[in-house]
């Protein structure tokens, strides 16, 4: 079984690719539920969906563990630790609902998966990997903060209007727009606003740099190890060593 799971998770056979794409689609559906979960908490079917997703995530984590060649090393990886934490919040949705907003970190763990990047790299779109990851990091930050603000500061009975208010506050604060029509009360609210502004603007600047700066290629310099170079670079800008960056001959 472990051999078959390694093939499904790590090989490039047609069957393995179909399996990996199916897993990714299920992951995206789970992430959509995590984003909407603050609005669905009081629905009668919420617990059924919650426990069903917990079962799926437990099965998927077990399969990934069996597919790994070094279990302890696999267990220490940050995406795995986050997925285990998410599973715990799913198994105890009533006790740990206040931490449920952290489930959106599943999108971050998905962005680290080779299942997502392998097809892009194969189609020579690997140069956009950092930009896409920066977009995902920004989205994860927005929805984590929105979930936290909604859970900690907004009336749970406000429904979608309250969630939109939390999202609106997050975006206006992290972009330092500062309309001031929605603010968090008290000293703790001010500290949260400061943290959102500092971290949010940093993520925006990082994304802008990746979008507007010239694309670079990953090619470690044989002499100093610098890995980022211009696509047409002949010499390493750090040590001057001659580079032989492969291209497509165009």
PDB file of C-alpha atoms in Angstrom:
ATOM      1  CA  UNK A   1       0.000   0.000   0.000  1.00  0.00           C
ATOM      2  CA  UNK A   2       2.798   2.455   0.888  1.00  0.00           C
ATOM      3  CA  UNK A   3       4.408   1.878  -2.484  1.00  0.00           C
ATOM      4  CA  UNK A   4       1.128   2.538  -4.292  1.00  0.00           C
ATOM      5  CA  UNK A   5       0.552   5.724  -2.259  1.00  0.00           C
ATOM      6  CA  UNK A   6       4.056   6.987  -3.093  1.00  0.00           C
ATOM      7  CA  UNK A   7       3.283   6.468  -6.766  1.00  0.00           C
ATOM      8  CA  UNK A   8      -0.024   8.326  -6.473  1.00  0.00           C
ATOM      9  CA  UNK A   9       1.443  11.278  -4.560  1.00  0.00           C
ATOM     10  CA  UNK A  10       4.861  11.632  -6.165  1.00  0.00           C
ATOM     11  CA  UNK A  11       4.918  10.098  -9.653  1.00  0.00           C
ATOM     12  CA  UNK A  12       3.874  11.616 -12.981  1.00  0.00           C
ATOM     13  CA  UNK A  13       1.885   8.723 -14.429  1.00  0.00           C
ATOM     14  CA  UNK A  14      -1.521   9.638 -15.928  1.00  0.00           C
ATOM     15  CA  UNK A  15      -3.321   7.897 -13.049  1.00  0.00           C
ATOM     16  CA  UNK A  16      -1.207   9.702 -10.448  1.00  0.00           C
ATOM     17  CA  UNK A  17      -1.826  13.082 -12.093  1.00  0.00           C
ATOM     18  CA  UNK A  18      -5.579  12.473 -12.078  1.00  0.00           C
ATOM     19  CA  UNK A  19      -5.390  11.526  -8.400  1.00  0.00           C
ATOM     20  CA  UNK A  20      -3.345  14.637  -7.546  1.00  0.00           C
ATOM     21  CA  UNK A  21      -5.734  16.936  -9.417  1.00  0.00           C
ATOM     22  CA  UNK A  22      -8.712  15.335  -7.628  1.00  0.00           C
ATOM     23  CA  UNK A  23      -7.038  15.900  -4.255  1.00  0.00           C
ATOM     24  CA  UNK A  24      -6.363  19.531  -5.171  1.00  0.00           C
ATOM     25  CA  UNK A  25     -10.004  20.135  -6.207  1.00  0.00           C
ATOM     26  CA  UNK A  26     -11.237  18.616  -2.927  1.00  0.00           C
ATOM     27  CA  UNK A  27      -8.761  20.831  -1.043  1.00  0.00           C
ATOM     28  CA  UNK A  28     -10.108  23.950  -2.766  1.00  0.00           C
ATOM     29  CA  UNK A  29     -13.682  22.960  -1.859  1.00  0.00           C
ATOM     30  CA  UNK A  30     -12.616  22.466   1.775  1.00  0.00           C
ATOM     31  CA  UNK A  31     -10.928  25.884   1.795  1.00  0.00           C
ATOM     32  CA  UNK A  32     -14.155  27.479   0.481  1.00  0.00           C
ATOM     33  CA  UNK A  33     -16.006  25.879   3.418  1.00  0.00           C
ATOM     34  CA  UNK A  34     -13.404  27.209   5.856  1.00  0.00           C
ATOM     35  CA  UNK A  35     -13.880  30.747   4.526  1.00  0.00           C
ATOM     36  CA  UNK A  36     -17.659  30.472   4.837  1.00  0.00           C
ATOM     37  CA  UNK A  37     -17.705  28.579   8.156  1.00  0.00           C
ATOM     38  CA  UNK A  38     -18.286  31.677  10.361  1.00  0.00           C
ATOM     39  CA  UNK A  39     -21.516  32.230   8.429  1.00  0.00           C
ATOM     40  CA  UNK A  40     -22.589  28.572   8.573  1.00  0.00           C
ATOM     41  CA  UNK A  41     -21.942  27.858  12.235  1.00  0.00           C
ATOM     42  CA  UNK A  42     -25.585  28.076  13.285  1.00  0.00           C
ATOM     43  CA  UNK A  43     -26.922  25.995  10.398  1.00  0.00           C
ATOM     44  CA  UNK A  44     -28.231  22.520  11.186  1.00  0.00           C
ATOM     45  CA  UNK A  45     -25.930  20.852   8.680  1.00  0.00           C
ATOM     46  CA  UNK A  46     -22.749  22.592   9.863  1.00  0.00           C
ATOM     47  CA  UNK A  47     -21.560  19.777  12.136  1.00  0.00           C
ATOM     48  CA  UNK A  48     -22.218  17.146   9.461  1.00  0.00           C
ATOM     49  CA  UNK A  49     -20.021  18.994   6.976  1.00  0.00           C
ATOM     50  CA  UNK A  50     -17.444  19.744   9.670  1.00  0.00           C
ATOM     51  CA  UNK A  51     -17.027  16.121  10.731  1.00  0.00           C
ATOM     52  CA  UNK A  52     -17.093  14.894   7.132  1.00  0.00           C
ATOM     53  CA  UNK A  53     -14.222  17.243   6.277  1.00  0.00           C
ATOM     54  CA  UNK A  54     -12.409  16.090   9.431  1.00  0.00           C
ATOM     55  CA  UNK A  55     -12.702  12.481   8.222  1.00  0.00           C
ATOM     56  CA  UNK A  56     -11.421  13.419   4.741  1.00  0.00           C
ATOM     57  CA  UNK A  57      -8.505  15.370   6.185  1.00  0.00           C
ATOM     58  CA  UNK A  58      -7.624  12.530   8.583  1.00  0.00           C
ATOM     59  CA  UNK A  59      -7.625  10.019   5.703  1.00  0.00           C
ATOM     60  CA  UNK A  60      -5.521  12.345   3.534  1.00  0.00           C
ATOM     61  CA  UNK A  61      -3.010  12.988   6.342  1.00  0.00           C
ATOM     62  CA  UNK A  62      -2.723   9.251   6.988  1.00  0.00           C
ATOM     63  CA  UNK A  63      -2.161   8.584   3.278  1.00  0.00           C
ATOM     64  CA  UNK A  64       0.538  11.278   3.082  1.00  0.00           C
ATOM     65  CA  UNK A  65       2.204   9.836   6.186  1.00  0.00           C
ATOM     66  CA  UNK A  66       2.261   6.355   4.635  1.00  0.00           C
ATOM     67  CA  UNK A  67       3.615   7.777   1.375  1.00  0.00           C
ATOM     68  CA  UNK A  68       6.529   9.488   3.146  1.00  0.00           C
ATOM     69  CA  UNK A  69       9.912   7.784   3.328  1.00  0.00           C
ATOM     70  CA  UNK A  70      10.855   9.402   6.661  1.00  0.00           C
ATOM     71  CA  UNK A  71       7.833   9.748   8.943  1.00  0.00           C
ATOM     72  CA  UNK A  72       9.513  11.847  11.661  1.00  0.00           C
ATOM     73  CA  UNK A  73      10.937  14.284   9.114  1.00  0.00           C
ATOM     74  CA  UNK A  74       7.527  14.522   7.428  1.00  0.00           C
ATOM     75  CA  UNK A  75       5.852  15.136  10.793  1.00  0.00           C
ATOM     76  CA  UNK A  76       8.139  18.110  11.534  1.00  0.00           C
ATOM     77  CA  UNK A  77       7.219  19.981   8.354  1.00  0.00           C
ATOM     78  CA  UNK A  78       5.225  23.215   9.022  1.00  0.00           C
ATOM     79  CA  UNK A  79       2.415  22.375   6.519  1.00  0.00           C
ATOM     80  CA  UNK A  80       1.868  19.033   8.252  1.00  0.00           C
ATOM     81  CA  UNK A  81       1.804  20.638  11.713  1.00  0.00           C
ATOM     82  CA  UNK A  82      -0.755  23.185  10.489  1.00  0.00           C
ATOM     83  CA  UNK A  83      -2.910  20.446   8.922  1.00  0.00           C
ATOM     84  CA  UNK A  84      -2.879  18.505  12.214  1.00  0.00           C
ATOM     85  CA  UNK A  85      -3.949  21.643  14.084  1.00  0.00           C
ATOM     86  CA  UNK A  86      -6.752  22.199  11.544  1.00  0.00           C
ATOM     87  CA  UNK A  87      -7.882  18.596  12.067  1.00  0.00           C
ATOM     88  CA  UNK A  88      -8.071  19.188  15.835  1.00  0.00           C
ATOM     89  CA  UNK A  89     -10.271  22.281  15.328  1.00  0.00           C
ATOM     90  CA  UNK A  90     -12.546  20.212  13.087  1.00  0.00           C
ATOM     91  CA  UNK A  91     -12.867  17.434  15.666  1.00  0.00           C
ATOM     92  CA  UNK A  92     -13.741  19.921  18.418  1.00  0.00           C
ATOM     93  CA  UNK A  93     -15.669  22.633  16.551  1.00  0.00           C
ATOM     94  CA  UNK A  94     -17.582  23.836  19.627  1.00  0.00           C
ATOM     95  CA  UNK A  95     -14.597  24.103  21.978  1.00  0.00           C
ATOM     96  CA  UNK A  96     -12.151  25.495  19.445  1.00  0.00           C
ATOM     97  CA  UNK A  97     -14.451  27.533  17.219  1.00  0.00           C
ATOM     98  CA  UNK A  98     -12.635  30.726  18.290  1.00  0.00           C
ATOM     99  CA  UNK A  99      -9.539  29.315  16.577  1.00  0.00           C
ATOM    100  CA  UNK A 100     -11.454  28.151  13.517  1.00  0.00           C
ATOM    101  CA  UNK A 101     -10.375  31.186  11.496  1.00  0.00           C
ATOM    102  CA  UNK A 102      -6.888  29.642  11.363  1.00  0.00           C
ATOM    103  CA  UNK A 103      -8.242  26.870   9.137  1.00  0.00           C
ATOM    104  CA  UNK A 104      -7.686  29.123   6.122  1.00  0.00           C
ATOM    105  CA  UNK A 105      -3.995  28.349   6.626  1.00  0.00           C
ATOM    106  CA  UNK A 106      -4.891  25.216   4.680  1.00  0.00           C
ATOM    107  CA  UNK A 107      -4.622  27.419   1.579  1.00  0.00           C
ATOM    108  CA  UNK A 108      -1.025  28.207   2.559  1.00  0.00           C
ATOM    109  CA  UNK A 109      -0.190  24.518   3.039  1.00  0.00           C
ATOM    110  CA  UNK A 110      -1.768  23.762  -0.352  1.00  0.00           C
ATOM    111  CA  UNK A 111       0.443  26.432  -1.946  1.00  0.00           C
ATOM    112  CA  UNK A 112       3.502  24.501  -0.733  1.00  0.00           C
ATOM    113  CA  UNK A 113       2.393  21.301  -2.433  1.00  0.00           C
ATOM    114  CA  UNK A 114       4.303  20.015  -5.440  1.00  0.00           C
ATOM    115  CA  UNK A 115       0.938  18.958  -6.878  1.00  0.00           C
ATOM    116  CA  UNK A 116       0.203  22.632  -7.576  1.00  0.00           C
ATOM    117  CA  UNK A 117       3.595  23.668  -8.925  1.00  0.00           C
ATOM    118  CA  UNK A 118       4.705  20.599 -10.866  1.00  0.00           C
ATOM    119  CA  UNK A 119       2.293  21.190 -13.815  1.00  0.00           C
ATOM    120  CA  UNK A 120       3.238  24.895 -13.949  1.00  0.00           C
ATOM    121  CA  UNK A 121       6.958  24.145 -13.969  1.00  0.00           C
ATOM    122  CA  UNK A 122       6.408  21.493 -16.612  1.00  0.00           C
ATOM    123  CA  UNK A 123       4.700  24.120 -18.791  1.00  0.00           C
ATOM    124  CA  UNK A 124       7.613  26.524 -18.154  1.00  0.00           C
ATOM    125  CA  UNK A 125       5.541  28.787 -15.938  1.00  0.00           C
ATOM    126  CA  UNK A 126       7.767  28.287 -12.914  1.00  0.00           C
ATOM    127  CA  UNK A 127       8.930  31.917 -13.134  1.00  0.00           C
ATOM    128  CA  UNK A 128       5.507  32.947 -11.773  1.00  0.00           C
ATOM    129  CA  UNK A 129       5.765  30.725  -8.697  1.00  0.00           C
ATOM    130  CA  UNK A 130       6.956  33.450  -6.319  1.00  0.00           C
ATOM    131  CA  UNK A 131       4.299  35.881  -7.550  1.00  0.00           C
ATOM    132  CA  UNK A 132       1.498  33.336  -7.141  1.00  0.00           C
ATOM    133  CA  UNK A 133       2.759  32.426  -3.675  1.00  0.00           C
ATOM    134  CA  UNK A 134       2.831  36.124  -2.732  1.00  0.00           C
ATOM    135  CA  UNK A 135      -0.818  36.446  -3.851  1.00  0.00           C
ATOM    136  CA  UNK A 136      -1.751  33.361  -1.817  1.00  0.00           C
ATOM    137  CA  UNK A 137       0.115  34.679   1.245  1.00  0.00           C
ATOM    138  CA  UNK A 138      -1.805  37.949   0.950  1.00  0.00           C
ATOM    139  CA  UNK A 139      -5.171  36.167   0.595  1.00  0.00           C
ATOM    140  CA  UNK A 140      -4.402  33.904   3.559  1.00  0.00           C
ATOM    141  CA  UNK A 141      -3.493  36.920   5.677  1.00  0.00           C
ATOM    142  CA  UNK A 142      -6.673  38.780   4.688  1.00  0.00           C
ATOM    143  CA  UNK A 143      -8.991  35.889   5.516  1.00  0.00           C
ATOM    144  CA  UNK A 144      -7.162  34.908   8.732  1.00  0.00           C
ATOM    145  CA  UNK A 145      -7.431  38.489  10.019  1.00  0.00           C
ATOM    146  CA  UNK A 146     -11.044  38.763   8.811  1.00  0.00           C
ATOM    147  CA  UNK A 147     -11.924  35.569  10.658  1.00  0.00           C
ATOM    148  CA  UNK A 148     -10.178  36.773  13.804  1.00  0.00           C
ATOM    149  CA  UNK A 149     -11.886  40.182  13.719  1.00  0.00           C
ATOM    150  CA  UNK A 150     -15.283  38.566  13.072  1.00  0.00           C
ATOM    151  CA  UNK A 151     -14.789  36.083  15.934  1.00  0.00           C
ATOM    152  CA  UNK A 152     -13.324  38.496  18.486  1.00  0.00           C
ATOM    153  CA  UNK A 153     -15.059  41.801  17.795  1.00  0.00           C
ATOM    154  CA  UNK A 154     -18.215  41.318  15.701  1.00  0.00           C
ATOM    155  CA  UNK A 155     -21.583  40.149  16.971  1.00  0.00           C
ATOM    156  CA  UNK A 156     -21.960  36.519  15.873  1.00  0.00           C
ATOM    157  CA  UNK A 157     -25.641  37.141  15.075  1.00  0.00           C
ATOM    158  CA  UNK A 158     -24.751  39.765  12.455  1.00  0.00           C
ATOM    159  CA  UNK A 159     -24.307  37.092   9.773  1.00  0.00           C
ATOM    160  CA  UNK A 160     -22.901  37.986   6.386  1.00  0.00           C
ATOM    161  CA  UNK A 161     -23.169  41.733   7.037  1.00  0.00           C
ATOM    162  CA  UNK A 162     -20.862  41.407  10.036  1.00  0.00           C
ATOM    163  CA  UNK A 163     -18.430  39.236   8.070  1.00  0.00           C
ATOM    164  CA  UNK A 164     -18.320  41.804   5.257  1.00  0.00           C
ATOM    165  CA  UNK A 165     -17.679  44.517   7.868  1.00  0.00           C
ATOM    166  CA  UNK A 166     -14.763  42.468   9.220  1.00  0.00           C
ATOM    167  CA  UNK A 167     -13.391  41.972   5.703  1.00  0.00           C
ATOM    168  CA  UNK A 168     -13.854  45.685   4.935  1.00  0.00           C
ATOM    169  CA  UNK A 169     -12.030  46.665   8.132  1.00  0.00           C
ATOM    170  CA  UNK A 170      -9.171  44.281   7.308  1.00  0.00           C
ATOM    171  CA  UNK A 171      -8.623  45.609   3.786  1.00  0.00           C
ATOM    172  CA  UNK A 172      -8.929  49.292   4.697  1.00  0.00           C
ATOM    173  CA  UNK A 173      -6.575  48.842   7.657  1.00  0.00           C
ATOM    174  CA  UNK A 174      -3.889  46.792   5.925  1.00  0.00           C
ATOM    175  CA  UNK A 175      -3.790  49.224   3.010  1.00  0.00           C
ATOM    176  CA  UNK A 176      -3.630  52.117   5.530  1.00  0.00           C
ATOM    177  CA  UNK A 177      -6.616  53.735   3.768  1.00  0.00           C
ATOM    178  CA  UNK A 178      -8.088  54.495   7.160  1.00  0.00           C
ATOM    179  CA  UNK A 179     -11.653  55.631   6.436  1.00  0.00           C
ATOM    180  CA  UNK A 180     -12.387  55.290  10.132  1.00  0.00           C
ATOM    181  CA  UNK A 181     -16.037  54.302   9.694  1.00  0.00           C
ATOM    182  CA  UNK A 182     -15.329  50.858  11.192  1.00  0.00           C
ATOM    183  CA  UNK A 183     -12.839  50.620  14.060  1.00  0.00           C
ATOM    184  CA  UNK A 184     -12.023  48.054  16.742  1.00  0.00           C
ATOM    185  CA  UNK A 185     -12.849  49.147  20.293  1.00  0.00           C
ATOM    186  CA  UNK A 186     -10.393  49.440  23.156  1.00  0.00           C
ATOM    187  CA  UNK A 187      -6.633  49.207  23.511  1.00  0.00           C
ATOM    188  CA  UNK A 188      -6.534  45.635  22.225  1.00  0.00           C
ATOM    189  CA  UNK A 189      -8.422  46.719  19.115  1.00  0.00           C
ATOM    190  CA  UNK A 190      -5.854  49.448  18.476  1.00  0.00           C
ATOM    191  CA  UNK A 191      -2.981  46.979  18.865  1.00  0.00           C
ATOM    192  CA  UNK A 192      -4.674  44.589  16.416  1.00  0.00           C
ATOM    193  CA  UNK A 193      -5.102  47.460  13.931  1.00  0.00           C
ATOM    194  CA  UNK A 194      -1.405  48.369  14.220  1.00  0.00           C
ATOM    195  CA  UNK A 195      -0.349  44.753  13.639  1.00  0.00           C
ATOM    196  CA  UNK A 196      -2.653  44.441  10.605  1.00  0.00           C
ATOM    197  CA  UNK A 197      -1.264  47.655   9.091  1.00  0.00           C
ATOM    198  CA  UNK A 198       2.391  46.654   9.560  1.00  0.00           C
ATOM    199  CA  UNK A 199       2.031  43.107   8.271  1.00  0.00           C
ATOM    200  CA  UNK A 200      -0.480  43.939   5.545  1.00  0.00           C
ATOM    201  CA  UNK A 201       1.523  46.724   3.933  1.00  0.00           C
ATOM    202  CA  UNK A 202       4.609  44.473   3.997  1.00  0.00           C
ATOM    203  CA  UNK A 203       2.741  41.793   2.060  1.00  0.00           C
ATOM    204  CA  UNK A 204       1.449  44.376  -0.428  1.00  0.00           C
ATOM    205  CA  UNK A 205       4.970  45.732  -1.017  1.00  0.00           C
ATOM    206  CA  UNK A 206       6.311  42.207  -1.497  1.00  0.00           C
ATOM    207  CA  UNK A 207       3.584  41.436  -4.056  1.00  0.00           C
ATOM    208  CA  UNK A 208       4.224  44.709  -5.913  1.00  0.00           C
ATOM    209  CA  UNK A 209       7.947  43.941  -6.094  1.00  0.00           C
ATOM    210  CA  UNK A 210       7.295  40.528  -7.606  1.00  0.00           C
ATOM    211  CA  UNK A 211       4.803  41.897 -10.150  1.00  0.00           C
ATOM    212  CA  UNK A 212       6.753  44.905 -11.372  1.00  0.00           C
ATOM    213  CA  UNK A 213      10.381  43.852 -11.051  1.00  0.00           C
ATOM    214  CA  UNK A 214      11.977  41.977 -13.981  1.00  0.00           C
ATOM    215  CA  UNK A 215      11.546  38.214 -13.753  1.00  0.00           C
ATOM    216  CA  UNK A 216      14.622  36.358 -12.546  1.00  0.00           C
ATOM    217  CA  UNK A 217      15.696  32.762 -12.980  1.00  0.00           C
ATOM    218  CA  UNK A 218      16.839  30.300 -10.345  1.00  0.00           C
ATOM    219  CA  UNK A 219      20.382  29.240 -11.228  1.00  0.00           C
ATOM    220  CA  UNK A 220      22.880  28.765  -8.361  1.00  0.00           C
ATOM    221  CA  UNK A 221      26.266  30.336  -9.084  1.00  0.00           C
ATOM    222  CA  UNK A 222      28.906  27.571  -8.990  1.00  0.00           C
ATOM    223  CA  UNK A 223      31.269  29.856  -7.058  1.00  0.00           C
ATOM    224  CA  UNK A 224      29.237  31.875  -4.507  1.00  0.00           C
ATOM    225  CA  UNK A 225      25.863  30.111  -4.606  1.00  0.00           C
ATOM    226  CA  UNK A 226      23.733  33.177  -5.465  1.00  0.00           C
ATOM    227  CA  UNK A 227      20.587  31.725  -7.042  1.00  0.00           C
ATOM    228  CA  UNK A 228      18.678  34.721  -8.456  1.00  0.00           C
ATOM    229  CA  UNK A 229      19.936  36.116 -11.771  1.00  0.00           C
ATOM    230  CA  UNK A 230      18.603  38.027 -14.735  1.00  0.00           C
ATOM    231  CA  UNK A 231      17.577  35.663 -17.552  1.00  0.00           C
ATOM    232  CA  UNK A 232      20.318  37.017 -19.873  1.00  0.00           C
ATOM    233  CA  UNK A 233      23.038  37.309 -17.195  1.00  0.00           C
ATOM    234  CA  UNK A 234      26.531  36.250 -18.294  1.00  0.00           C
ATOM    235  CA  UNK A 235      28.366  36.975 -15.045  1.00  0.00           C
ATOM    236  CA  UNK A 236      27.249  36.561 -11.424  1.00  0.00           C
ATOM    237  CA  UNK A 237      26.535  40.030 -10.021  1.00  0.00           C
ATOM    238  CA  UNK A 238      27.910  38.982  -6.616  1.00  0.00           C
ATOM    239  CA  UNK A 239      31.271  37.418  -7.510  1.00  0.00           C
ATOM    240  CA  UNK A 240      31.663  37.900 -11.267  1.00  0.00           C
ATOM    241  CA  UNK A 241      31.877  34.184 -12.042  1.00  0.00           C
ATOM    242  CA  UNK A 242      30.847  33.240 -15.589  1.00  0.00           C
ATOM    243  CA  UNK A 243      27.369  31.740 -15.673  1.00  0.00           C
ATOM    244  CA  UNK A 244      25.971  29.268 -18.156  1.00  0.00           C
ATOM    245  CA  UNK A 245      22.248  29.707 -17.670  1.00  0.00           C
ATOM    246  CA  UNK A 246      20.373  27.295 -19.952  1.00  0.00           C
ATOM    247  CA  UNK A 247      17.709  28.774 -22.216  1.00  0.00           C
ATOM    248  CA  UNK A 248      15.405  27.608 -24.971  1.00  0.00           C
ATOM    249  CA  UNK A 249      17.676  28.862 -27.723  1.00  0.00           C
ATOM    250  CA  UNK A 250      15.397  31.742 -28.705  1.00  0.00           C
TER     251      UNK A 250
END
